[in-house]
């Protein structure tokens, strides 16, 4: 059984990561404000990937593929 990726949620996470990283790089937000947001986005993505590997039902970025019947 393989994995499937939820492209819309993956895109939202990627855009969030890029935006926060750019804002940090240009100095528009402080590290104390940006790093927790980055940590939350990365943690959400990793947590959903772990749930998918364990077979736990979720609507995360990465899910197990359903067997076609």
mmCIF file with all atom_site columns, N, CA and C in Angstrom:
data_model
loop_
_atom_site.group_PDB
_atom_site.id
_atom_site.type_symbol
_atom_site.label_atom_id
_atom_site.label_alt_id
_atom_site.label_comp_id
_atom_site.label_asym_id
_atom_site.label_entity_id
_atom_site.label_seq_id
_atom_site.pdbx_PDB_ins_code
_atom_site.Cartn_x
_atom_site.Cartn_y
_atom_site.Cartn_z
_atom_site.occupancy
_atom_site.B_iso_or_equiv
_atom_site.pdbx_formal_charge
_atom_site.auth_seq_id
_atom_site.auth_comp_id
_atom_site.auth_asym_id
_atom_site.auth_atom_id
_atom_site.pdbx_PDB_model_num
ATOM 1   N N  . UNK A 1 1  ? 0.863   -1.179 0.000  1.00 0.00 ? 1  UNK A N  1
ATOM 2   C CA . UNK A 1 1  ? 0.000   0.000  0.000  1.00 0.00 ? 1  UNK A CA 1
ATOM 3   C C  . UNK A 1 1  ? 0.903   1.233  0.000  1.00 0.00 ? 1  UNK A C  1
ATOM 4   N N  . UNK A 1 2  ? 0.648   2.172  -0.907 1.00 0.00 ? 2  UNK A N  1
ATOM 5   C CA . UNK A 1 2  ? 1.467   3.365  -1.037 1.00 0.00 ? 2  UNK A CA 1
ATOM 6   C C  . UNK A 1 2  ? 0.905   4.542  -0.263 1.00 0.00 ? 2  UNK A C  1
ATOM 7   N N  . UNK A 1 3  ? 1.431   5.676  -0.575 1.00 0.00 ? 3  UNK A N  1
ATOM 8   C CA . UNK A 1 3  ? 1.000   6.912  0.070  1.00 0.00 ? 3  UNK A CA 1
ATOM 9   C C  . UNK A 1 3  ? 0.352   7.812  -0.970 1.00 0.00 ? 3  UNK A C  1
ATOM 10  N N  . UNK A 1 4  ? -0.573  8.619  -0.515 1.00 0.00 ? 4  UNK A N  1
ATOM 11  C CA . UNK A 1 4  ? -1.124  9.658  -1.380 1.00 0.00 ? 4  UNK A CA 1
ATOM 12  C C  . UNK A 1 4  ? -0.861  11.000 -0.716 1.00 0.00 ? 4  UNK A C  1
ATOM 13  N N  . UNK A 1 5  ? -0.756  12.008 -1.522 1.00 0.00 ? 5  UNK A N  1
ATOM 14  C CA . UNK A 1 5  ? -0.474  13.346 -0.999 1.00 0.00 ? 5  UNK A CA 1
ATOM 15  C C  . UNK A 1 5  ? -1.664  14.247 -1.293 1.00 0.00 ? 5  UNK A C  1
ATOM 16  N N  . UNK A 1 6  ? -2.053  15.018 -0.289 1.00 0.00 ? 6  UNK A N  1
ATOM 17  C CA . UNK A 1 6  ? -3.126  15.983 -0.458 1.00 0.00 ? 6  UNK A CA 1
ATOM 18  C C  . UNK A 1 6  ? -2.475  17.268 -0.970 1.00 0.00 ? 6  UNK A C  1
ATOM 19  N N  . UNK A 1 7  ? -2.538  17.513 -2.286 1.00 0.00 ? 7  UNK A N  1
ATOM 20  C CA . UNK A 1 7  ? -1.799  18.643 -2.858 1.00 0.00 ? 7  UNK A CA 1
ATOM 21  C C  . UNK A 1 7  ? -2.203  20.005 -2.295 1.00 0.00 ? 7  UNK A C  1
ATOM 22  N N  . UNK A 1 8  ? -3.472  20.207 -2.012 1.00 0.00 ? 8  UNK A N  1
ATOM 23  C CA . UNK A 1 8  ? -3.884  21.524 -1.519 1.00 0.00 ? 8  UNK A CA 1
ATOM 24  C C  . UNK A 1 8  ? -3.299  21.807 -0.140 1.00 0.00 ? 8  UNK A C  1
ATOM 25  N N  . UNK A 1 9  ? -3.306  20.826 0.747  1.00 0.00 ? 9  UNK A N  1
ATOM 26  C CA . UNK A 1 9  ? -2.731  21.039 2.078  1.00 0.00 ? 9  UNK A CA 1
ATOM 27  C C  . UNK A 1 9  ? -1.210  21.152 2.012  1.00 0.00 ? 9  UNK A C  1
ATOM 28  N N  . UNK A 1 10 ? -0.593  20.383 1.121  1.00 0.00 ? 10 UNK A N  1
ATOM 29  C CA . UNK A 1 10 ? 0.856   20.481 0.956  1.00 0.00 ? 10 UNK A CA 1
ATOM 30  C C  . UNK A 1 10 ? 1.236   21.864 0.424  1.00 0.00 ? 10 UNK A C  1
ATOM 31  N N  . UNK A 1 11 ? 0.452   22.384 -0.506 1.00 0.00 ? 11 UNK A N  1
ATOM 32  C CA . UNK A 1 11 ? 0.715   23.714 -1.058 1.00 0.00 ? 11 UNK A CA 1
ATOM 33  C C  . UNK A 1 11 ? 0.553   24.798 0.011  1.00 0.00 ? 11 UNK A C  1
ATOM 34  N N  . UNK A 1 12 ? -0.480  24.685 0.833  1.00 0.00 ? 12 UNK A N  1
ATOM 35  C CA . UNK A 1 12 ? -0.690  25.661 1.907  1.00 0.00 ? 12 UNK A CA 1
ATOM 36  C C  . UNK A 1 12 ? 0.495   25.653 2.876  1.00 0.00 ? 12 UNK A C  1
ATOM 37  N N  . UNK A 1 13 ? 0.955   24.457 3.248  1.00 0.00 ? 13 UNK A N  1
ATOM 38  C CA . UNK A 1 13 ? 2.105   24.360 4.155  1.00 0.00 ? 13 UNK A CA 1
ATOM 39  C C  . UNK A 1 13 ? 3.358   24.945 3.506  1.00 0.00 ? 13 UNK A C  1
ATOM 40  N N  . UNK A 1 14 ? 3.579   24.639 2.226  1.00 0.00 ? 14 UNK A N  1
ATOM 41  C CA . UNK A 1 14 ? 4.755   25.149 1.522  1.00 0.00 ? 14 UNK A CA 1
ATOM 42  C C  . UNK A 1 14 ? 4.715   26.668 1.413  1.00 0.00 ? 14 UNK A C  1
ATOM 43  N N  . UNK A 1 15 ? 3.570   27.222 1.052  1.00 0.00 ? 15 UNK A N  1
ATOM 44  C CA . UNK A 1 15 ? 3.437   28.679 0.948  1.00 0.00 ? 15 UNK A CA 1
ATOM 45  C C  . UNK A 1 15 ? 3.677   29.329 2.313  1.00 0.00 ? 15 UNK A C  1
ATOM 46  N N  . UNK A 1 16 ? 3.137   28.740 3.360  1.00 0.00 ? 16 UNK A N  1
ATOM 47  C CA . UNK A 1 16 ? 3.360   29.263 4.709  1.00 0.00 ? 16 UNK A CA 1
ATOM 48  C C  . UNK A 1 16 ? 4.833   29.260 5.085  1.00 0.00 ? 16 UNK A C  1
ATOM 49  N N  . UNK A 1 17 ? 5.514   28.145 4.791  1.00 0.00 ? 17 UNK A N  1
ATOM 50  C CA . UNK A 1 17 ? 6.944   28.058 5.091  1.00 0.00 ? 17 UNK A CA 1
ATOM 51  C C  . UNK A 1 17 ? 7.740   29.113 4.323  1.00 0.00 ? 17 UNK A C  1
ATOM 52  N N  . UNK A 1 18 ? 7.443   29.251 3.046  1.00 0.00 ? 18 UNK A N  1
ATOM 53  C CA . UNK A 1 18 ? 8.166   30.224 2.226  1.00 0.00 ? 18 UNK A CA 1
ATOM 54  C C  . UNK A 1 18 ? 7.901   31.649 2.717  1.00 0.00 ? 18 UNK A C  1
ATOM 55  N N  . UNK A 1 19 ? 6.638   31.968 2.972  1.00 0.00 ? 19 UNK A N  1
ATOM 56  C CA . UNK A 1 19 ? 6.300   33.333 3.403  1.00 0.00 ? 19 UNK A CA 1
ATOM 57  C C  . UNK A 1 19 ? 6.967   33.701 4.727  1.00 0.00 ? 19 UNK A C  1
ATOM 58  N N  . UNK A 1 20 ? 6.885   32.814 5.707  1.00 0.00 ? 20 UNK A N  1
ATOM 59  C CA . UNK A 1 20 ? 7.497   33.102 7.010  1.00 0.00 ? 20 UNK A CA 1
ATOM 60  C C  . UNK A 1 20 ? 9.009   33.210 6.874  1.00 0.00 ? 20 UNK A C  1
ATOM 61  N N  . UNK A 1 21 ? 9.612   32.332 6.056  1.00 0.00 ? 21 UNK A N  1
ATOM 62  C CA . UNK A 1 21 ? 11.061  32.380 5.851  1.00 0.00 ? 21 UNK A CA 1
ATOM 63  C C  . UNK A 1 21 ? 11.477  33.696 5.204  1.00 0.00 ? 21 UNK A C  1
ATOM 64  N N  . UNK A 1 22 ? 10.732  34.146 4.202  1.00 0.00 ? 22 UNK A N  1
ATOM 65  C CA . UNK A 1 22 ? 11.046  35.418 3.538  1.00 0.00 ? 22 UNK A CA 1
ATOM 66  C C  . UNK A 1 22 ? 10.884  36.585 4.516  1.00 0.00 ? 22 UNK A C  1
ATOM 67  N N  . UNK A 1 23 ? 9.797   36.577 5.286  1.00 0.00 ? 23 UNK A N  1
ATOM 68  C CA . UNK A 1 23 ? 9.588   37.654 6.263  1.00 0.00 ? 23 UNK A CA 1
ATOM 69  C C  . UNK A 1 23 ? 10.709  37.700 7.296  1.00 0.00 ? 23 UNK A C  1
ATOM 70  N N  . UNK A 1 24 ? 11.187  36.521 7.715  1.00 0.00 ? 24 UNK A N  1
ATOM 71  C CA . UNK A 1 24 ? 12.327  36.473 8.634  1.00 0.00 ? 24 UNK A CA 1
ATOM 72  C C  . UNK A 1 24 ? 13.588  37.009 7.957  1.00 0.00 ? 24 UNK A C  1
ATOM 73  N N  . UNK A 1 25 ? 13.813  36.626 6.702  1.00 0.00 ? 25 UNK A N  1
ATOM 74  C CA . UNK A 1 25 ? 15.028  37.018 5.985  1.00 0.00 ? 25 UNK A CA 1
ATOM 75  C C  . UNK A 1 25 ? 15.114  38.524 5.762  1.00 0.00 ? 25 UNK A C  1
ATOM 76  N N  . UNK A 1 26 ? 13.984  39.149 5.494  1.00 0.00 ? 26 UNK A N  1
ATOM 77  C CA . UNK A 1 26 ? 14.009  40.593 5.234  1.00 0.00 ? 26 UNK A CA 1
ATOM 78  C C  . UNK A 1 26 ? 13.809  41.410 6.503  1.00 0.00 ? 26 UNK A C  1
ATOM 79  N N  . UNK A 1 27 ? 13.648  40.753 7.631  1.00 0.00 ? 27 UNK A N  1
ATOM 80  C CA . UNK A 1 27 ? 13.564  41.446 8.906  1.00 0.00 ? 27 UNK A CA 1
ATOM 81  C C  . UNK A 1 27 ? 12.210  42.045 9.239  1.00 0.00 ? 27 UNK A C  1
ATOM 82  N N  . UNK A 1 28 ? 11.159  41.606 8.559  1.00 0.00 ? 28 UNK A N  1
ATOM 83  C CA . UNK A 1 28 ? 9.817   42.144 8.830  1.00 0.00 ? 28 UNK A CA 1
ATOM 84  C C  . UNK A 1 28 ? 9.192   41.542 10.085 1.00 0.00 ? 28 UNK A C  1
ATOM 85  N N  . UNK A 1 29 ? 9.629   40.339 10.457 1.00 0.00 ? 29 UNK A N  1
ATOM 86  C CA . UNK A 1 29 ? 9.201   39.741 11.731 1.00 0.00 ? 29 UNK A CA 1
ATOM 87  C C  . UNK A 1 29 ? 10.449  39.261 12.455 1.00 0.00 ? 29 UNK A C  1
ATOM 88  N N  . UNK A 1 30 ? 10.359  39.215 13.762 1.00 0.00 ? 30 UNK A N  1
ATOM 89  C CA . UNK A 1 30 ? 11.487  38.798 14.576 1.00 0.00 ? 30 UNK A CA 1
ATOM 90  C C  . UNK A 1 30 ? 11.548  37.277 14.650 1.00 0.00 ? 30 UNK A C  1
ATOM 91  N N  . UNK A 1 31 ? 12.724  36.770 14.957 1.00 0.00 ? 31 UNK A N  1
ATOM 92  C CA . UNK A 1 31 ? 12.922  35.330 15.084 1.00 0.00 ? 31 UNK A CA 1
ATOM 93  C C  . UNK A 1 31 ? 11.985  34.739 16.134 1.00 0.00 ? 31 UNK A C  1
ATOM 94  N N  . UNK A 1 32 ? 11.766  35.471 17.219 1.00 0.00 ? 32 UNK A N  1
ATOM 95  C CA . UNK A 1 32 ? 10.895  34.959 18.289 1.00 0.00 ? 32 UNK A CA 1
ATOM 96  C C  . UNK A 1 32 ? 9.446   34.826 17.828 1.00 0.00 ? 32 UNK A C  1
ATOM 97  N N  . UNK A 1 33 ? 9.078   35.496 16.767 1.00 0.00 ? 33 UNK A N  1
ATOM 98  C CA . UNK A 1 33 ? 7.722   35.389 16.216 1.00 0.00 ? 33 UNK A CA 1
ATOM 99  C C  . UNK A 1 33 ? 7.651   34.355 15.090 1.00 0.00 ? 33 UNK A C  1
ATOM 100 N N  . UNK A 1 34 ? 8.684   34.275 14.267 1.00 0.00 ? 34 UNK A N  1
ATOM 101 C CA . UNK A 1 34 ? 8.654   33.413 13.092 1.00 0.00 ? 34 UNK A CA 1
ATOM 102 C C  . UNK A 1 34 ? 8.959   31.954 13.358 1.00 0.00 ? 34 UNK A C  1
ATOM 103 N N  . UNK A 1 35 ? 9.927   31.694 14.228 1.00 0.00 ? 35 UNK A N  1
ATOM 104 C CA . UNK A 1 35 ? 10.331  30.309 14.476 1.00 0.00 ? 35 UNK A CA 1
ATOM 105 C C  . UNK A 1 35 ? 9.184   29.456 15.042 1.00 0.00 ? 35 UNK A C  1
ATOM 106 N N  . UNK A 1 36 ? 8.377   29.950 15.983 1.00 0.00 ? 36 UNK A N  1
ATOM 107 C CA . UNK A 1 36 ? 7.252   29.119 16.444 1.00 0.00 ? 36 UNK A CA 1
ATOM 108 C C  . UNK A 1 36 ? 6.254   28.779 15.335 1.00 0.00 ? 36 UNK A C  1
ATOM 109 N N  . UNK A 1 37 ? 6.047   29.693 14.405 1.00 0.00 ? 37 UNK A N  1
ATOM 110 C CA . UNK A 1 37 ? 5.134   29.429 13.296 1.00 0.00 ? 37 UNK A CA 1
ATOM 111 C C  . UNK A 1 37 ? 5.730   28.364 12.376 1.00 0.00 ? 37 UNK A C  1
ATOM 112 N N  . UNK A 1 38 ? 7.025   28.492 12.072 1.00 0.00 ? 38 UNK A N  1
ATOM 113 C CA . UNK A 1 38 ? 7.697   27.474 11.258 1.00 0.00 ? 38 UNK A CA 1
ATOM 114 C C  . UNK A 1 38 ? 7.636   26.111 11.936 1.00 0.00 ? 38 UNK A C  1
ATOM 115 N N  . UNK A 1 39 ? 7.877   26.089 13.234 1.00 0.00 ? 39 UNK A N  1
ATOM 116 C CA . UNK A 1 39 ? 7.835   24.840 13.992 1.00 0.00 ? 39 UNK A CA 1
ATOM 117 C C  . UNK A 1 39 ? 6.451   24.214 13.935 1.00 0.00 ? 39 UNK A C  1
ATOM 118 N N  . UNK A 1 40 ? 5.414   25.029 14.042 1.00 0.00 ? 40 UNK A N  1
ATOM 119 C CA . UNK A 1 40 ? 4.046   24.522 13.987 1.00 0.00 ? 40 UNK A CA 1
ATOM 120 C C  . UNK A 1 40 ? 3.746   23.904 12.622 1.00 0.00 ? 40 UNK A C  1
ATOM 121 N N  . UNK A 1 41 ? 4.124   24.577 11.548 1.00 0.00 ? 41 UNK A N  1
ATOM 122 C CA . UNK A 1 41 ? 3.850   24.064 10.199 1.00 0.00 ? 41 UNK A CA 1
ATOM 123 C C  . UNK A 1 41 ? 4.608   22.764 9.956  1.00 0.00 ? 41 UNK A C  1
ATOM 124 N N  . UNK A 1 42 ? 5.881   22.736 10.326 1.00 0.00 ? 42 UNK A N  1
ATOM 125 C CA . UNK A 1 42 ? 6.687   21.528 10.142 1.00 0.00 ? 42 UNK A CA 1
ATOM 126 C C  . UNK A 1 42 ? 6.155   20.392 11.010 1.00 0.00 ? 42 UNK A C  1
ATOM 127 N N  . UNK A 1 43 ? 5.815   20.688 12.257 1.00 0.00 ? 43 UNK A N  1
ATOM 128 C CA . UNK A 1 43 ? 5.273   19.667 13.159 1.00 0.00 ? 43 UNK A CA 1
ATOM 129 C C  . UNK A 1 43 ? 3.964   19.097 12.654 1.00 0.00 ? 43 UNK A C  1
ATOM 130 N N  . UNK A 1 44 ? 3.094   19.943 12.130 1.00 0.00 ? 44 UNK A N  1
ATOM 131 C CA . UNK A 1 44 ? 1.821   19.494 11.564 1.00 0.00 ? 44 UNK A CA 1
ATOM 132 C C  . UNK A 1 44 ? 2.065   18.527 10.401 1.00 0.00 ? 44 UNK A C  1
ATOM 133 N N  . UNK A 1 45 ? 2.989   18.904 9.529  1.00 0.00 ? 45 UNK A N  1
ATOM 134 C CA . UNK A 1 45 ? 3.283   18.068 8.363  1.00 0.00 ? 45 UNK A CA 1
ATOM 135 C C  . UNK A 1 45 ? 3.886   16.729 8.770  1.00 0.00 ? 45 UNK A C  1
ATOM 136 N N  . UNK A 1 46 ? 4.828   16.749 9.675  1.00 0.00 ? 46 UNK A N  1
ATOM 137 C CA . UNK A 1 46 ? 5.453   15.505 10.141 1.00 0.00 ? 46 UNK A CA 1
ATOM 138 C C  . UNK A 1 46 ? 4.440   14.641 10.881 1.00 0.00 ? 46 UNK A C  1
ATOM 139 N N  . UNK A 1 47 ? 3.636   15.247 11.734 1.00 0.00 ? 47 UNK A N  1
ATOM 140 C CA . UNK A 1 47 ? 2.633   14.495 12.489 1.00 0.00 ? 47 UNK A CA 1
ATOM 141 C C  . UNK A 1 47 ? 1.641   13.793 11.596 1.00 0.00 ? 47 UNK A C  1
ATOM 142 N N  . UNK A 1 48 ? 1.202   14.458 10.539 1.00 0.00 ? 48 UNK A N  1
ATOM 143 C CA . UNK A 1 48 ? 0.283   13.825 9.607  1.00 0.00 ? 48 UNK A CA 1
ATOM 144 C C  . UNK A 1 48 ? 0.949   12.703 8.837  1.00 0.00 ? 48 UNK A C  1
ATOM 145 N N  . UNK A 1 49 ? 2.221   12.851 8.515  1.00 0.00 ? 49 UNK A N  1
ATOM 146 C CA . UNK A 1 49 ? 2.956   11.781 7.851  1.00 0.00 ? 49 UNK A CA 1
ATOM 147 C C  . UNK A 1 49 ? 3.095   10.560 8.733  1.00 0.00 ? 49 UNK A C  1
ATOM 148 N N  . UNK A 1 50 ? 3.357   10.774 10.022 1.00 0.00 ? 50 UNK A N  1
ATOM 149 C CA . UNK A 1 50 ? 3.464   9.654  10.965 1.00 0.00 ? 50 UNK A CA 1
ATOM 150 C C  . UNK A 1 50 ? 2.120   8.957  11.113 1.00 0.00 ? 50 UNK A C  1
ATOM 151 N N  . UNK A 1 51 ? 1.038   9.722  11.216 1.00 0.00 ? 51 UNK A N  1
ATOM 152 C CA . UNK A 1 51 ? -0.294  9.118  11.291 1.00 0.00 ? 51 UNK A CA 1
ATOM 153 C C  . UNK A 1 51 ? -0.589  8.276  10.064 1.00 0.00 ? 51 UNK A C  1
ATOM 154 N N  . UNK A 1 52 ? -0.197  8.760  8.891  1.00 0.00 ? 52 UNK A N  1
ATOM 155 C CA . UNK A 1 52 ? -0.432  8.003  7.662  1.00 0.00 ? 52 UNK A CA 1
ATOM 156 C C  . UNK A 1 52 ? 0.338   6.690  7.673  1.00 0.00 ? 52 UNK A C  1
ATOM 157 N N  . UNK A 1 53 ? 1.577   6.711  8.156  1.00 0.00 ? 53 UNK A N  1
ATOM 158 C CA . UNK A 1 53 ? 2.374   5.484  8.218  1.00 0.00 ? 53 UNK A CA 1
ATOM 159 C C  . UNK A 1 53 ? 1.784   4.472  9.202  1.00 0.00 ? 53 UNK A C  1
ATOM 160 N N  . UNK A 1 54 ? 1.214   4.964  10.275 1.00 0.00 ? 54 UNK A N  1
ATOM 161 C CA . UNK A 1 54 ? 0.613   4.080  11.280 1.00 0.00 ? 54 UNK A CA 1
ATOM 162 C C  . UNK A 1 54 ? -0.766  3.585  10.856 1.00 0.00 ? 54 UNK A C  1
ATOM 163 N N  . UNK A 1 55 ? -1.330  4.200  9.838  1.00 0.00 ? 55 UNK A N  1
ATOM 164 C CA . UNK A 1 55 ? -2.659  3.801  9.392  1.00 0.00 ? 55 UNK A CA 1
ATOM 165 C C  . UNK A 1 55 ? -3.774  4.505  10.138 1.00 0.00 ? 55 UNK A C  1
ATOM 166 N N  . UNK A 1 56 ? -3.447  5.507  10.931 1.00 0.00 ? 56 UNK A N  1
ATOM 167 C CA . UNK A 1 56 ? -4.448  6.272  11.666 1.00 0.00 ? 56 UNK A CA 1
ATOM 168 C C  . UNK A 1 56 ? -5.214  7.152  10.692 1.00 0.00 ? 56 UNK A C  1
ATOM 169 N N  . UNK A 1 57 ? -6.525  7.202  10.837 1.00 0.00 ? 57 UNK A N  1
ATOM 170 C CA . UNK A 1 57 ? -7.357  8.034  9.968  1.00 0.00 ? 57 UNK A CA 1
ATOM 171 C C  . UNK A 1 57 ? -7.040  9.502  10.205 1.00 0.00 ? 57 UNK A C  1
ATOM 172 N N  . UNK A 1 58 ? -6.752  10.227 9.129  1.00 0.00 ? 58 UNK A N  1
ATOM 173 C CA . UNK A 1 58 ? -6.526  11.660 9.225  1.00 0.00 ? 58 UNK A CA 1
ATOM 174 C C  . UNK A 1 58 ? -6.831  12.303 7.883  1.00 0.00 ? 58 UNK A C  1
ATOM 175 N N  . UNK A 1 59 ? -6.920  13.587 7.885  1.00 0.00 ? 59 UNK A N  1
ATOM 176 C CA . UNK A 1 59 ? -7.111  14.323 6.638  1.00 0.00 ? 59 UNK A CA 1
ATOM 177 C C  . UNK A 1 59 ? -5.914  15.234 6.428  1.00 0.00 ? 59 UNK A C  1
ATOM 178 N N  . UNK A 1 60 ? -4.753  14.689 6.656  1.00 0.00 ? 60 UNK A N  1
ATOM 179 C CA . UNK A 1 60 ? -3.537  15.479 6.599  1.00 0.00 ? 60 UNK A CA 1
ATOM 180 C C  . UNK A 1 60 ? -2.985  15.641 5.200  1.00 0.00 ? 60 UNK A C  1
ATOM 181 N N  . UNK A 1 61 ? -1.774  16.111 5.131  1.00 0.00 ? 61 UNK A N  1
ATOM 182 C CA . UNK A 1 61 ? -1.096  16.339 3.869  1.00 0.00 ? 61 UNK A CA 1
ATOM 183 C C  . UNK A 1 61 ? -0.791  15.005 3.191  1.00 0.00 ? 61 UNK A C  1
ATOM 184 N N  . UNK A 1 62 ? -0.344  14.029 3.978  1.00 0.00 ? 62 UNK A N  1
ATOM 185 C CA . UNK A 1 62 ? 0.026   12.724 3.432  1.00 0.00 ? 62 UNK A CA 1
ATOM 186 C C  . UNK A 1 62 ? -0.900  11.670 4.035  1.00 0.00 ? 62 UNK A C  1
ATOM 187 N N  . UNK A 1 63 ? -1.481  10.847 3.180  1.00 0.00 ? 63 UNK A N  1
ATOM 188 C CA . UNK A 1 63 ? -2.394  9.791  3.616  1.00 0.00 ? 63 UNK A CA 1
ATOM 189 C C  . UNK A 1 63 ? -2.057  8.491  2.916  1.00 0.00 ? 63 UNK A C  1
ATOM 190 N N  . UNK A 1 64 ? -2.473  7.363  3.501  1.00 0.00 ? 64 UNK A N  1
ATOM 191 C CA . UNK A 1 64 ? -2.332  6.083  2.821  1.00 0.00 ? 64 UNK A CA 1
ATOM 192 C C  . UNK A 1 64 ? -3.304  6.043  1.663  1.00 0.00 ? 64 UNK A C  1
ATOM 193 N N  . UNK A 1 65 ? -2.871  5.456  0.560  1.00 0.00 ? 65 UNK A N  1
ATOM 194 C CA . UNK A 1 65 ? -3.765  5.307  -0.580 1.00 0.00 ? 65 UNK A CA 1
ATOM 195 C C  . UNK A 1 65 ? -4.807  4.254  -0.259 1.00 0.00 ? 65 UNK A C  1
ATOM 196 N N  . UNK A 1 66 ? -6.017  4.497  -0.717 1.00 0.00 ? 66 UNK A N  1
ATOM 197 C CA . UNK A 1 66 ? -7.088  3.520  -0.536 1.00 0.00 ? 66 UNK A CA 1
ATOM 198 C C  . UNK A 1 66 ? -7.040  2.534  -1.686 1.00 0.00 ? 66 UNK A C  1
ATOM 199 N N  . UNK A 1 67 ? -7.260  1.250  -1.367 1.00 0.00 ? 67 UNK A N  1
ATOM 200 C CA . UNK A 1 67 ? -7.264  0.223  -2.403 1.00 0.00 ? 67 UNK A CA 1
ATOM 201 C C  . UNK A 1 67 ? -8.474  0.413  -3.313 1.00 0.00 ? 67 UNK A C  1
ATOM 202 N N  . UNK A 1 68 ? -8.236  0.479  -4.631 1.00 0.00 ? 68 UNK A N  1
ATOM 203 C CA . UNK A 1 68 ? -9.386  0.562  -5.535 1.00 0.00 ? 68 UNK A CA 1
ATOM 204 C C  . UNK A 1 68 ? -10.111 -0.766 -5.565 1.00 0.00 ? 68 UNK A C  1
ATOM 205 N N  . UNK A 1 69 ? -11.410 -0.709 -5.542 1.00 0.00 ? 69 UNK A N  1
ATOM 206 C CA . UNK A 1 69 ? -12.176 -1.972 -5.483 1.00 0.00 ? 69 UNK A CA 1
ATOM 207 C C  . UNK A 1 69 ? -12.894 -2.219 -6.770 1.00 0.00 ? 69 UNK A C  1
#
